[in-house]
Coordinates of C-alpha atoms in Angstrom, one line a residue:
Chain T
M242 CA -49.7 -5.0 5.4
D243 CA -48.7 -2.3 7.9
F244 CA -46.1 0.1 5.9
G245 CA -46.4 2.6 8.9
L246 CA -44.7 0.2 11.2
I247 CA -42.4 -1.3 8.4
I248 CA -40.8 2.1 7.7
R249 CA -41.0 3.1 11.4
N250 CA -38.8 -0.1 12.2
A251 CA -36.4 0.8 9.3
L252 CA -36.0 4.4 10.5
R253 CA -35.3 3.0 14.1
A254 CA -32.9 0.4 12.7
A255 CA -30.9 3.2 10.7
F256 CA -30.2 5.2 13.9
G257 CA -30.0 1.9 16.2
D258 CA -27.3 0.7 18.4
F259 CA -26.1 -2.0 15.6
A260 CA -26.0 0.6 13.1
A261 CA -23.6 2.6 15.2
V262 CA -21.4 -0.2 16.3
Y263 CA -21.1 -1.6 12.9
A264 CA -20.3 2.0 11.6
L265 CA -17.4 2.0 14.3
A266 CA -16.2 -1.5 13.1
A267 CA -16.5 -0.2 9.4
I268 CA -14.6 3.1 10.1
G269 CA -11.8 1.0 11.3
L270 CA -11.8 -1.3 8.3
N271 CA -11.8 1.9 5.8
M272 CA -8.8 3.0 7.9
H273 CA -7.0 -0.4 6.9
F274 CA -8.7 -1.3 3.6
G275 CA -10.0 2.1 2.1
Y276 CA -7.0 3.9 3.0
T277 CA -3.8 1.8 3.6
G278 CA -4.8 -1.3 1.1
L279 CA -4.5 -3.7 4.3
L280 CA -6.9 -6.5 3.8
N281 CA -7.8 -7.3 7.6
F282 CA -10.4 -10.2 7.5
G283 CA -10.3 -10.1 11.3
Q284 CA -12.2 -7.0 12.3
A285 CA -14.6 -9.1 14.7
A286 CA -11.8 -10.2 17.0
F287 CA -11.0 -6.4 17.6
L288 CA -14.3 -6.0 18.6
A289 CA -14.5 -9.1 20.5
L290 CA -11.2 -7.8 22.6
G291 CA -12.8 -4.5 23.2
A292 CA -16.0 -6.3 24.5
Y293 CA -14.3 -8.8 26.6
G294 CA -11.8 -6.3 28.0
I295 CA -14.7 -4.6 29.7
G296 CA -16.3 -7.7 30.4
V297 CA -13.5 -9.6 32.0
T298 CA -12.2 -6.6 33.8
V299 CA -15.2 -5.9 35.6
T300 CA -16.9 -9.5 36.1
Y301 CA -13.5 -11.5 36.9
L302 CA -11.2 -8.9 38.2
G303 CA -14.0 -6.8 40.1
L304 CA -12.5 -3.5 38.7
S305 CA -14.3 -0.6 37.5
L306 CA -15.8 -0.2 33.8
W307 CA -13.3 2.3 32.9
V308 CA -10.3 0.2 33.6
G309 CA -12.0 -2.3 31.5
I310 CA -12.2 0.3 28.7
A311 CA -8.2 0.9 29.3
V312 CA -7.7 -2.6 29.1
G313 CA -9.8 -3.3 25.8
I314 CA -7.9 -0.8 24.0
A315 CA -4.5 -2.0 25.3
A316 CA -5.5 -5.6 24.3
A317 CA -6.6 -4.3 20.6
V318 CA -3.2 -2.4 20.3
L319 CA -1.4 -5.7 21.3
F320 CA -3.1 -7.7 18.9
A321 CA -2.6 -5.3 16.0
L322 CA 1.1 -5.6 16.9
L323 CA 1.2 -9.4 17.2
L324 CA -0.8 -9.6 13.7
G325 CA 1.6 -6.8 11.9
I326 CA 4.9 -7.6 12.9
P327 CA 5.3 -10.9 11.1
T328 CA 3.0 -10.1 8.3
L329 CA 3.3 -6.5 7.4
R330 CA 6.5 -7.0 5.6
L331 CA 4.9 -9.5 3.4
R332 CA 2.5 -9.1 0.6
A333 CA -1.1 -8.0 1.2
D334 CA -2.5 -11.4 1.1
Y335 CA -0.8 -13.0 4.2
L336 CA -2.2 -10.3 6.5
A337 CA -5.6 -11.3 5.1
I338 CA -4.8 -15.2 6.0
V339 CA -3.4 -14.5 9.2
T340 CA -6.4 -12.1 10.5
I341 CA -9.1 -14.3 9.4
A342 CA -7.2 -17.1 11.5
A343 CA -6.5 -15.1 14.4
S344 CA -9.9 -13.7 14.7
E345 CA -11.2 -17.5 15.0
I346 CA -8.7 -17.9 17.4
V347 CA -9.6 -15.3 19.5
R348 CA -13.3 -16.4 19.4
F349 CA -12.2 -20.0 20.1
L350 CA -10.2 -19.0 23.1
V351 CA -12.7 -16.9 24.8
R352 CA -15.5 -19.6 24.5
S353 CA -13.1 -22.6 25.5
V354 CA -13.7 -24.5 28.4
T355 CA -10.1 -23.8 30.1
L356 CA -10.8 -20.1 30.0
S357 CA -14.2 -20.3 31.1
D358 CA -13.6 -19.1 34.7
Y359 CA -12.6 -15.8 33.2
T360 CA -14.6 -15.4 30.1
G361 CA -17.7 -17.5 31.0
G362 CA -16.9 -20.0 28.1
S363 CA -19.9 -20.2 25.7
F364 CA -22.4 -18.5 27.8
G365 CA -20.2 -15.5 27.7
L366 CA -20.4 -12.6 30.7
S367 CA -23.2 -10.1 31.4
N368 CA -24.3 -7.2 33.9
F369 CA -20.9 -5.2 33.7
A370 CA -22.0 -2.1 32.5
D371 CA -24.1 -0.6 35.3
Q372 CA -21.4 1.9 35.8
F373 CA -22.4 3.1 32.4
Y374 CA -26.1 3.3 33.1
A375 CA -25.3 4.8 36.2
L376 CA -24.0 8.1 34.3
N377 CA -27.1 8.4 32.3
P378 CA -28.5 11.9 32.9
L379 CA -31.7 11.1 30.9
D380 CA -34.5 10.4 33.3
G381 CA -37.4 10.5 30.9
T382 CA -39.1 7.5 29.7
Q383 CA -39.0 8.0 26.1
Y384 CA -37.0 10.1 23.7
G385 CA -37.5 10.6 19.8
I386 CA -38.6 12.4 16.7
G387 CA -41.9 11.7 15.7
P388 CA -42.4 8.0 14.8
I389 CA -38.6 7.0 16.0
Q390 CA -38.8 6.6 19.9
Y391 CA -36.4 5.1 22.2
T392 CA -36.5 4.3 25.9
G393 CA -34.4 6.7 28.3
R394 CA -31.7 3.8 28.4
Q395 CA -31.7 3.2 24.8
T396 CA -31.4 6.8 24.1
W397 CA -28.3 7.1 26.2
V398 CA -26.5 4.2 24.6
L399 CA -27.3 5.8 21.2
L400 CA -26.1 9.3 22.2
V401 CA -22.8 7.8 23.4
A402 CA -22.2 5.6 20.5
W403 CA -23.2 7.9 17.7
S404 CA -20.9 10.6 19.5
L405 CA -18.3 8.1 19.2
V406 CA -19.1 7.4 15.7
A407 CA -19.0 11.4 14.9
L408 CA -15.5 11.8 16.8
M409 CA -13.9 8.9 14.7
T410 CA -15.4 10.2 11.8
L411 CA -14.1 13.7 12.5
L412 CA -10.6 11.8 13.3
T413 CA -10.6 10.1 9.8
Y414 CA -11.1 13.4 8.1
T415 CA -8.6 15.1 9.6
L416 CA -5.9 12.7 9.4
M417 CA -6.9 12.0 5.6
H418 CA -6.3 15.6 4.9
S419 CA -3.1 15.6 6.3
P420 CA 0.3 14.2 5.0
W421 CA 0.0 11.4 7.5
G422 CA -2.9 10.2 5.5
R423 CA -1.1 11.0 2.1
V424 CA 1.5 8.6 3.0
L425 CA -1.1 6.0 3.8
K426 CA -2.8 6.4 0.5
S427 CA 0.3 6.1 -1.3
I428 CA 1.2 2.8 0.6
R429 CA -2.2 1.8 -0.8
E430 CA -1.4 2.5 -4.5
D431 CA 2.2 1.2 -4.5
E432 CA 4.4 0.6 -1.4
D433 CA 7.7 0.5 -3.0
A434 CA 7.1 4.0 -4.5
A435 CA 6.4 5.2 -1.1
R436 CA 9.6 3.5 -0.1
S437 CA 11.6 5.1 -2.9
L438 CA 10.4 8.5 -1.6
G439 CA 11.9 7.9 1.9
K440 CA 8.8 6.7 3.9
N441 CA 9.1 3.8 6.3
V442 CA 6.4 1.7 4.9
F443 CA 6.1 -0.5 7.9
V444 CA 5.7 1.9 10.6
Y445 CA 2.7 3.5 8.9
K446 CA 1.1 0.2 8.0
M447 CA 1.4 -0.8 11.5
Q448 CA 0.0 2.6 12.7
S449 CA -3.0 2.0 10.5
L450 CA -3.6 -1.2 11.6
V451 CA -3.3 -0.3 15.4
L452 CA -5.7 2.9 14.8
G453 CA -8.1 0.8 12.8
G454 CA -8.1 -1.9 15.2
V455 CA -8.8 0.5 18.2
I456 CA -11.8 2.0 16.5
G457 CA -13.2 -1.5 16.0
A458 CA -12.6 -2.1 19.7
L459 CA -14.8 1.1 20.3
G460 CA -17.4 -0.7 18.4
G461 CA -16.9 -3.8 20.8
F462 CA -17.2 -1.7 23.6
M463 CA -20.5 -0.1 22.7
L464 CA -21.8 -3.6 21.6
A465 CA -21.2 -4.9 24.8
I466 CA -22.5 -2.3 26.8
S467 CA -25.9 -1.8 25.0
I468 CA -27.0 -5.4 25.5
Q469 CA -24.9 -5.8 29.0
S470 CA -23.4 -9.1 27.8
V471 CA -20.6 -10.5 25.9
Q472 CA -21.0 -13.9 24.1
P473 CA -18.3 -15.5 21.9
D474 CA -20.4 -16.4 19.0
T475 CA -21.5 -12.7 18.5
Y476 CA -18.0 -12.1 17.2
S477 CA -17.8 -14.7 14.4
T478 CA -16.3 -13.6 11.0
A479 CA -20.1 -12.5 10.1
I480 CA -19.2 -9.1 11.9
T481 CA -16.2 -8.8 9.5
F482 CA -18.0 -9.3 6.5
F483 CA -21.1 -7.1 7.4
A484 CA -18.4 -4.7 8.3
Y485 CA -17.2 -5.1 4.7
A486 CA -20.3 -5.0 3.1
I487 CA -21.1 -1.8 4.9
L488 CA -17.9 -0.4 3.7
I489 CA -18.2 -1.2 0.2
L490 CA -21.9 0.0 0.3
G491 CA -21.0 3.3 1.4
G492 CA -18.0 3.9 -0.7
T493 CA -14.5 2.7 0.5
A494 CA -11.8 5.4 1.2
R495 CA -14.9 8.1 1.7
V496 CA -15.0 9.6 5.2
F497 CA -18.8 9.1 5.5
G498 CA -19.0 5.9 3.7
P499 CA -18.8 3.6 6.6
V500 CA -21.5 5.8 8.6
I501 CA -24.2 5.9 5.8
G502 CA -23.2 2.6 4.8
S503 CA -24.0 1.0 8.1
M504 CA -27.3 3.1 8.6
L505 CA -28.4 2.0 5.1
F506 CA -27.2 -1.6 5.8
W507 CA -29.2 -2.2 8.9
S508 CA -32.6 -0.2 7.5
L509 CA -32.4 -2.5 4.6
L510 CA -32.1 -5.7 6.8
S511 CA -35.0 -4.6 9.0
L512 CA -36.8 -3.6 5.9
T513 CA -36.4 -7.1 4.2
D514 CA -37.2 -8.7 7.4
N515 CA -40.6 -6.8 8.1
V516 CA -41.7 -6.9 4.6
L517 CA -41.2 -10.8 4.4
R518 CA -42.5 -11.3 7.9
Q519 CA -45.9 -9.1 7.3
A520 CA -46.1 -10.9 3.8
V521 CA -45.9 -14.2 5.4
N522 CA -48.5 -13.6 8.2
A523 CA -50.9 -11.8 5.9
G524 CA -50.8 -15.1 3.5
Y525 CA -49.3 -13.2 0.6
I526 CA -46.6 -15.8 0.5
P527 CA -47.6 -19.3 0.8
P528 CA -45.9 -21.5 3.7
S529 CA -45.0 -23.8 1.0
I530 CA -42.3 -21.2 -0.3
L531 CA -41.5 -19.5 2.8
D532 CA -42.3 -19.8 6.5
G533 CA -41.6 -17.5 9.4
T534 CA -38.5 -19.5 10.6
Q535 CA -36.6 -18.9 7.4
I536 CA -37.0 -15.2 7.1
G537 CA -33.7 -14.4 9.0
Q538 CA -31.7 -16.2 6.1
V539 CA -33.7 -14.9 3.2
R540 CA -33.6 -11.4 4.2
L541 CA -29.6 -11.9 4.2
M542 CA -29.7 -13.4 0.8
L543 CA -31.9 -10.2 -0.4
V544 CA -29.5 -7.8 1.2
G545 CA -26.6 -9.8 -0.5
L546 CA -28.4 -9.5 -4.0
G547 CA -28.9 -5.8 -3.5
I548 CA -25.5 -5.5 -2.9
M549 CA -24.3 -7.3 -5.9
L550 CA -26.6 -5.2 -7.9
L551 CA -25.0 -2.2 -6.4
M552 CA -21.8 -3.6 -7.4
I553 CA -22.8 -3.9 -10.9
F554 CA -24.4 -0.6 -11.3
R555 CA -22.7 1.5 -9.1
P556 CA -19.3 0.0 -8.1
Q557 CA -18.1 2.9 -6.3
G558 CA -20.6 2.8 -3.5
I559 CA -22.8 5.7 -2.5
F560 CA -20.1 8.1 -2.0
G561 CA -17.2 6.9 -4.1
D562 CA -16.1 8.6 -7.5
R563 CA -16.8 6.3 -10.3
E564 CA -13.6 7.5 -12.2
E565 CA -11.3 7.0 -9.2
I566 CA -12.6 3.5 -9.0
A567 CA -12.1 2.7 -12.6
L568 CA -8.3 3.9 -12.5
D569 CA -6.1 0.9 -12.2
A570 CA -4.6 0.8 -8.9
R571 CA -1.0 0.2 -10.6
Chain U
M252 CA 28.0 15.8 -27.6
P253 CA 27.7 16.2 -23.8
D254 CA 28.5 19.8 -23.1
N255 CA 29.8 20.0 -19.7
T256 CA 32.8 19.6 -17.6
A257 CA 32.2 16.1 -16.1
T258 CA 33.4 14.7 -19.5
S259 CA 36.7 16.6 -19.3
T260 CA 37.1 15.3 -15.9
L261 CA 36.8 11.9 -17.1
D262 CA 38.9 12.2 -19.8
G263 CA 42.4 10.7 -18.9
I264 CA 40.8 7.8 -17.4
A265 CA 41.6 4.2 -18.4
H266 CA 38.7 2.4 -20.3
E267 CA 38.8 -0.8 -18.2
P268 CA 36.2 -2.3 -15.9
G269 CA 35.9 -1.0 -12.3
V270 CA 38.4 1.8 -13.0
A271 CA 38.9 4.5 -10.3
K272 CA 37.3 8.0 -10.7
P273 CA 38.7 11.2 -9.7
D274 CA 35.8 12.2 -7.6
A275 CA 33.7 9.1 -6.9
V276 CA 30.5 9.6 -5.2
L277 CA 29.3 5.8 -5.2
V278 CA 31.7 3.2 -4.8
A279 CA 30.8 -0.8 -4.8
D280 CA 33.0 -3.5 -3.8
S281 CA 32.3 -7.4 -4.3
V282 CA 28.5 -7.2 -4.7
V283 CA 27.1 -10.4 -5.2
R284 CA 23.6 -11.3 -5.7
R285 CA 22.3 -14.9 -6.4
F286 CA 19.0 -16.1 -7.5
G287 CA 19.0 -20.0 -6.8
G288 CA 22.2 -21.2 -8.9
L289 CA 22.4 -17.9 -10.9
K290 CA 24.7 -15.4 -10.0
A291 CA 22.6 -12.3 -11.1
V292 CA 25.0 -9.6 -9.8
D293 CA 28.7 -10.1 -9.3
V294 CA 30.4 -6.6 -9.3
E295 CA 34.0 -6.7 -8.2
H296 CA 34.4 -2.8 -8.3
A297 CA 32.5 -0.1 -9.5
E298 CA 32.8 3.7 -9.2
F299 CA 30.4 6.6 -10.3
Q300 CA 31.6 10.0 -10.8
R301 CA 30.0 12.8 -8.8
G302 CA 28.1 15.3 -11.1
A303 CA 28.1 13.1 -14.1
I304 CA 25.4 11.0 -16.1
T305 CA 26.6 7.4 -16.2
A306 CA 24.9 5.0 -18.2
L307 CA 24.5 1.3 -17.3
I308 CA 23.9 -0.7 -20.1
G309 CA 23.9 -4.4 -21.0
P310 CA 21.9 -7.2 -22.9
N311 CA 18.7 -8.5 -21.2
G312 CA 19.3 -10.2 -17.9
A313 CA 22.7 -8.7 -17.6
G314 CA 21.6 -7.4 -13.9
K315 CA 21.5 -3.9 -14.3
T316 CA 18.2 -3.6 -12.6
T317 CA 19.2 -6.0 -9.8
F318 CA 22.2 -3.9 -9.2
F319 CA 20.2 -0.8 -9.0
N320 CA 17.7 -2.8 -6.6
L321 CA 20.8 -3.6 -4.3
L322 CA 22.3 -0.3 -4.4
T323 CA 19.0 1.2 -3.3
G324 CA 18.1 -1.2 -0.5
F325 CA 15.1 -2.7 -2.5
D326 CA 16.8 -6.0 -2.6
Q327 CA 19.6 -7.6 0.0
A328 CA 22.9 -8.5 -1.4
D329 CA 24.4 -11.9 -0.5
S330 CA 27.8 -10.1 0.0
G331 CA 29.5 -6.9 -0.8
S332 CA 29.5 -3.4 0.3
W333 CA 29.0 0.0 -1.1
T334 CA 29.4 3.6 0.0
Y335 CA 27.9 6.8 -0.8
D336 CA 30.1 9.8 -0.2
G337 CA 32.4 7.7 2.1
K338 CA 29.6 6.6 4.3
K339 CA 28.4 2.8 4.2
L340 CA 25.2 2.5 2.4
S341 CA 25.0 -1.3 2.2
G342 CA 22.4 -2.8 4.4
V343 CA 20.5 0.6 4.9
P344 CA 16.8 0.1 4.1
A345 CA 15.3 1.8 1.2
H346 CA 13.6 4.6 2.7
K347 CA 16.8 5.6 4.5
V348 CA 18.6 5.2 1.3
A349 CA 16.1 7.9 -0.2
R350 CA 16.3 10.2 2.9
R351 CA 20.1 10.2 2.5
G352 CA 19.7 11.4 -1.2
V353 CA 19.9 8.6 -3.1
V354 CA 16.5 8.4 -5.2
R355 CA 15.6 5.9 -8.0
T356 CA 12.6 5.5 -10.5
F357 CA 11.4 2.3 -11.5
Q358 CA 11.2 0.5 -14.9
L359 CA 7.5 0.0 -14.6
T360 CA 6.6 3.6 -13.8
K361 CA 4.9 4.0 -10.3
A362 CA 2.6 6.9 -10.9
L363 CA 0.2 6.5 -7.6
S364 CA -2.9 6.2 -9.7
R365 CA -5.8 7.5 -7.3
L366 CA -3.7 10.1 -6.0
T367 CA -3.6 13.6 -7.7
V368 CA -0.6 14.9 -9.4
M369 CA -0.2 17.4 -6.7
E370 CA -0.5 15.0 -4.1
N371 CA 1.9 12.6 -5.9
M372 CA 4.6 15.6 -5.7
K373 CA 4.1 16.6 -2.1
L374 CA 4.6 13.2 -1.0
G375 CA 7.9 13.6 -2.2
A376 CA 9.2 16.0 0.1
T377 CA 11.1 14.6 3.1
G378 CA 11.4 15.9 6.7
Q379 CA 7.3 16.5 6.7
S380 CA 6.2 17.2 10.3
G381 CA 2.7 16.5 9.1
E382 CA 3.8 12.8 8.5
S383 CA 3.8 12.1 11.9
F384 CA 0.7 10.6 13.5
L385 CA 0.2 13.0 16.4
R386 CA 1.3 16.2 14.5
A387 CA -1.0 15.2 11.6
L388 CA -4.0 15.6 14.0
V389 CA -3.1 19.4 14.6
P390 CA -3.0 20.8 11.0
P391 CA -1.6 24.3 12.4
L392 CA 1.6 22.4 13.1
W393 CA 2.2 21.6 9.5
K394 CA 0.0 23.8 7.3
R395 CA 2.9 26.3 7.0
Q396 CA 5.5 23.5 5.7
E397 CA 2.7 22.3 3.5
K398 CA 2.4 25.5 1.7
A399 CA 6.0 26.0 1.0
I400 CA 6.0 22.2 -0.4
E401 CA 3.3 23.0 -2.4
A402 CA 5.1 26.1 -3.9
R403 CA 8.1 24.0 -4.7
A404 CA 6.0 21.2 -6.4
E405 CA 4.1 23.8 -8.3
D406 CA 7.6 25.2 -9.8
L407 CA 8.5 21.4 -10.5
L408 CA 5.3 20.9 -12.5
E409 CA 5.9 24.0 -14.3
R410 CA 9.1 22.9 -15.4
F411 CA 8.1 19.5 -16.2
K412 CA 4.8 20.9 -18.0
L413 CA 2.6 19.1 -15.8
D414 CA 1.0 22.5 -14.2
K415 CA -2.1 22.0 -16.1
K416 CA -2.6 18.3 -14.7
R417 CA -2.1 19.4 -11.1
D418 CA -5.7 18.3 -9.6
D419 CA -6.0 15.2 -12.2
F420 CA -5.5 11.7 -10.7
A421 CA -2.2 10.4 -11.7
G422 CA -3.8 7.2 -13.1
T423 CA -5.4 9.6 -16.1
L424 CA -2.1 10.8 -17.3
S425 CA -0.1 9.2 -20.4
G426 CA 2.5 6.8 -20.2
G427 CA 5.0 9.8 -20.9
Q428 CA 3.4 11.9 -18.5
R429 CA 3.7 9.3 -15.8
K430 CA 7.7 9.2 -16.7
L431 CA 7.8 13.1 -16.2
L432 CA 5.8 12.9 -12.8
E433 CA 7.7 10.3 -11.5
M434 CA 11.1 12.0 -12.1
A435 CA 9.6 15.4 -10.9
R436 CA 8.3 13.4 -7.8
A437 CA 11.8 12.3 -7.1
L438 CA 13.2 15.9 -7.5
M439 CA 10.8 16.7 -4.6
V440 CA 13.1 14.6 -2.4
E441 CA 15.9 17.2 -3.0
P442 CA 18.3 13.8 -4.0
R443 CA 22.0 14.4 -4.9
I444 CA 21.9 11.2 -6.7
V445 CA 19.1 10.2 -8.9
M446 CA 18.9 6.8 -10.1
L447 CA 16.5 6.3 -13.5
D448 CA 15.6 2.7 -14.5
E449 CA 14.9 2.7 -18.3
P450 CA 13.7 6.5 -18.1
M451 CA 12.9 6.3 -21.7
A452 CA 11.2 3.1 -21.9
G453 CA 7.9 3.3 -24.0
V454 CA 7.9 7.0 -24.2
N455 CA 7.2 8.7 -27.8
P456 CA 10.2 10.3 -29.6
A457 CA 9.2 14.1 -29.0
L458 CA 8.6 13.2 -25.3
T459 CA 12.3 11.5 -25.2
Q460 CA 13.9 14.8 -26.4
S461 CA 12.0 16.6 -23.4
L462 CA 12.9 14.0 -21.1
L463 CA 16.9 14.0 -22.1
G464 CA 16.8 17.8 -21.5
H465 CA 15.5 17.2 -17.9
V466 CA 18.2 14.2 -17.3
K467 CA 20.9 17.1 -18.5
D468 CA 19.3 19.8 -16.3
L469 CA 19.7 17.4 -13.3
R470 CA 23.4 17.2 -14.1
A471 CA 23.5 20.9 -14.5
E472 CA 22.3 21.5 -11.0
G473 CA 25.0 19.3 -9.6
M474 CA 23.4 16.2 -9.3
T475 CA 24.8 12.7 -10.1
V476 CA 22.8 10.7 -12.5
L477 CA 22.7 6.9 -13.0
F478 CA 20.4 5.3 -15.8
V479 CA 19.7 1.9 -17.2
E480 CA 18.7 2.2 -20.7
H481 CA 18.5 0.1 -23.9
D482 CA 18.3 3.0 -26.4
M483 CA 21.8 3.6 -27.9
D484 CA 20.8 6.8 -29.2
V485 CA 19.8 8.1 -25.7
V486 CA 22.9 6.8 -24.3
R487 CA 25.1 8.4 -26.8
D488 CA 23.3 11.6 -26.6
I489 CA 23.5 12.4 -22.5
S490 CA 26.1 10.1 -21.0
D491 CA 29.3 11.1 -20.0
W492 CA 30.3 7.6 -19.1
V493 CA 29.1 4.3 -19.9
I494 CA 29.2 1.0 -17.7
V495 CA 28.4 -2.3 -19.6
M496 CA 27.2 -5.3 -17.8
A497 CA 26.6 -8.8 -19.0
Q498 CA 25.9 -12.0 -17.2
G499 CA 26.1 -9.9 -13.6
R500 CA 29.6 -8.6 -14.1
I501 CA 30.9 -5.2 -15.3
I502 CA 32.6 -6.1 -18.7
A503 CA 33.6 -2.8 -20.1
E504 CA 33.7 0.9 -19.2
G505 CA 34.6 4.1 -20.8
T506 CA 33.1 6.7 -23.1
H507 CA 30.2 6.0 -25.5
E508 CA 32.7 6.1 -28.4
A509 CA 35.1 3.8 -26.7
I510 CA 32.4 1.3 -25.7
G511 CA 31.2 1.3 -29.5
R512 CA 34.6 -0.2 -30.4
N513 CA 35.0 -2.3 -27.6
Q514 CA 35.1 -6.3 -28.9
A515 CA 34.0 -7.6 -25.3
V516 CA 30.7 -5.3 -25.8
I517 CA 30.0 -6.3 -29.0
D518 CA 30.5 -10.2 -27.9
A519 CA 28.2 -9.7 -25.1
Y520 CA 25.5 -8.1 -27.3
L521 CA 25.8 -10.2 -30.4
G522 CA 27.7 -13.2 -29.3
A523 CA 31.4 -13.9 -30.1
H524 CA 32.3 -14.9 -33.8
H525 CA 29.0 -13.3 -34.9
D526 CA 30.9 -11.3 -38.0
A527 CA 33.9 -14.1 -38.9
P528 CA 32.3 -15.9 -41.9
L529 CA 33.4 -19.8 -41.9
T530 CA 35.5 -21.0 -45.1
E531 CA 34.1 -24.2 -46.4
A532 CA 37.1 -26.1 -45.1
E533 CA 36.4 -24.6 -41.6
E534 CA 33.0 -25.7 -42.0
R535 CA 33.6 -29.2 -43.1
Q536 CA 36.2 -29.5 -40.1
Q537 CA 33.8 -28.4 -37.6
L538 CA 31.2 -30.9 -38.7
E539 CA 33.6 -33.6 -38.7
E540 CA 34.6 -32.6 -34.7
A541 CA 31.0 -32.5 -34.1
D542 CA 30.5 -36.2 -35.7
A543 CA 33.7 -37.4 -34.0
Q544 CA 32.2 -36.2 -30.5
L545 CA 28.9 -37.8 -31.2
A546 CA 30.5 -41.0 -32.1
A547 CA 32.3 -41.1 -28.8
E548 CA 29.5 -40.4 -26.7
A549 CA 27.4 -43.1 -28.5
Q550 CA 30.3 -45.9 -27.7
Q551 CA 30.4 -44.5 -24.0
E552 CA 26.8 -45.2 -24.1
H553 CA 27.4 -48.7 -25.4
A554 CA 30.1 -49.3 -23.0
K555 CA 27.9 -49.1 -20.0
P556 CA 26.4 -52.2 -18.5

């Protein structure tokens, strides 16, 4: 077995485009769930709206990518308002039900035959991000440190994606150390108490839902741009649940939780994948137990097992404070 | 004996439900709240004297907490209206009621567990510019105000003897300390009326004394205090005026001495005729009446086809 390759791939995954995209999705979720206590199970839809925002604007309307980005952000804001207006006055569980349904509705809408002229149906859209790559200032063929190497094109995507992650982390840090963030956290703890102290709980929840959704849409932009295509089934609920796994792994309501959680999550996936694949190829695992086509599923099981163990032995995640988690929320 | 002027201003007032007060700060009219078929609150008229401590007592299920919830905007009345300082307060949402200076606490203490004691306190301050999303992004815009708020919070924490806990999570406080924190936090709002829902419930006797002292301090500072309480010793100790509710209605009002003698109140708490022992003849008569009634019902049952 080539352990050098296994570790190289794990490191590449930790700094790769998926890690950055999911870090953005999880930063948004952290705003919703970690700080405000909003159970949003539809984060995938915010990514989808970002991705299709640029896809449809560029491919169908023939406008520039930058207009597409504005459209994607506007769509995410509208979607958050649409979800929030009926549900944010109700108990937290209602938002959970509505968001998971709404995110599936978005996916079915964009893959529907009726809309296929605009969204490309189940095939999706592609080649809409040329404007982004035209801005690439990197002319070399390969960049990286030691064993972690990326092509110039990949490096450009990664630079922008990780800059967005850094910017959104900074934004979260600033907000959560402000009186605004204090109100959000108080709503998470007990919204009636916040109300009795003169806080307009509905408005704050809405702001949180919109902001976290827009951060999710940024993840959608980067996902669509990095592979130059959008396909409806990329935006299934799996994105949402991966983002939750990342958030819990890193530690909820921690500024760096989603970032480190995402890097760890993707390197773990790569690690288990590569180890299994090499073990199968080298014959350490007989085909009667596991063959090459099953690795994709088994690695998810192993990562799931890992997260379960983490929850048992370190329920606060990597950055969390065990004492804080142990406190009863009420 | 309550040692202040509010009692004397309430001296000559009739001891009857819904009586007018010389300087009423909160006035409620025909407030009704139904839960299905049950009229949980049915208050015809109630006035609360400014600067006084008014106790709201009554047996379980009398509608005291529901009445509190209505007045503070945490629940919607089916009908009725109430005013605060002459301005309409009915229909105003809870957070605006608080901003106008009517602040409540809860029967089940709502300490914000995973916020520190200091954060709990600072949350209480109103009119914080840093609570607006855009201004929150630029700390220099709110840092100075934050410092002032922190100083005020520190004074209050000292007064409530919580200053040593300032950086602990509120969730680590004892039940009594949470009550203290909730009261101190309510004061950060700079209220004119403080409404305490069972402030002494589940608090040990030593801390009860200290809480009582704090409630009296509120009155000394000119605030109006309304509180729901079950402990009659507490009511006797601090209240200037007592309002008794039963089955949603106000059945009596007066000073605590007068309330103790009021027959309607005794009936509401203990049931009518609880203290009238039956003679043998009366008992026999009641039994006969009951038998006759049963016989009549049985006959009716038979008469049915």
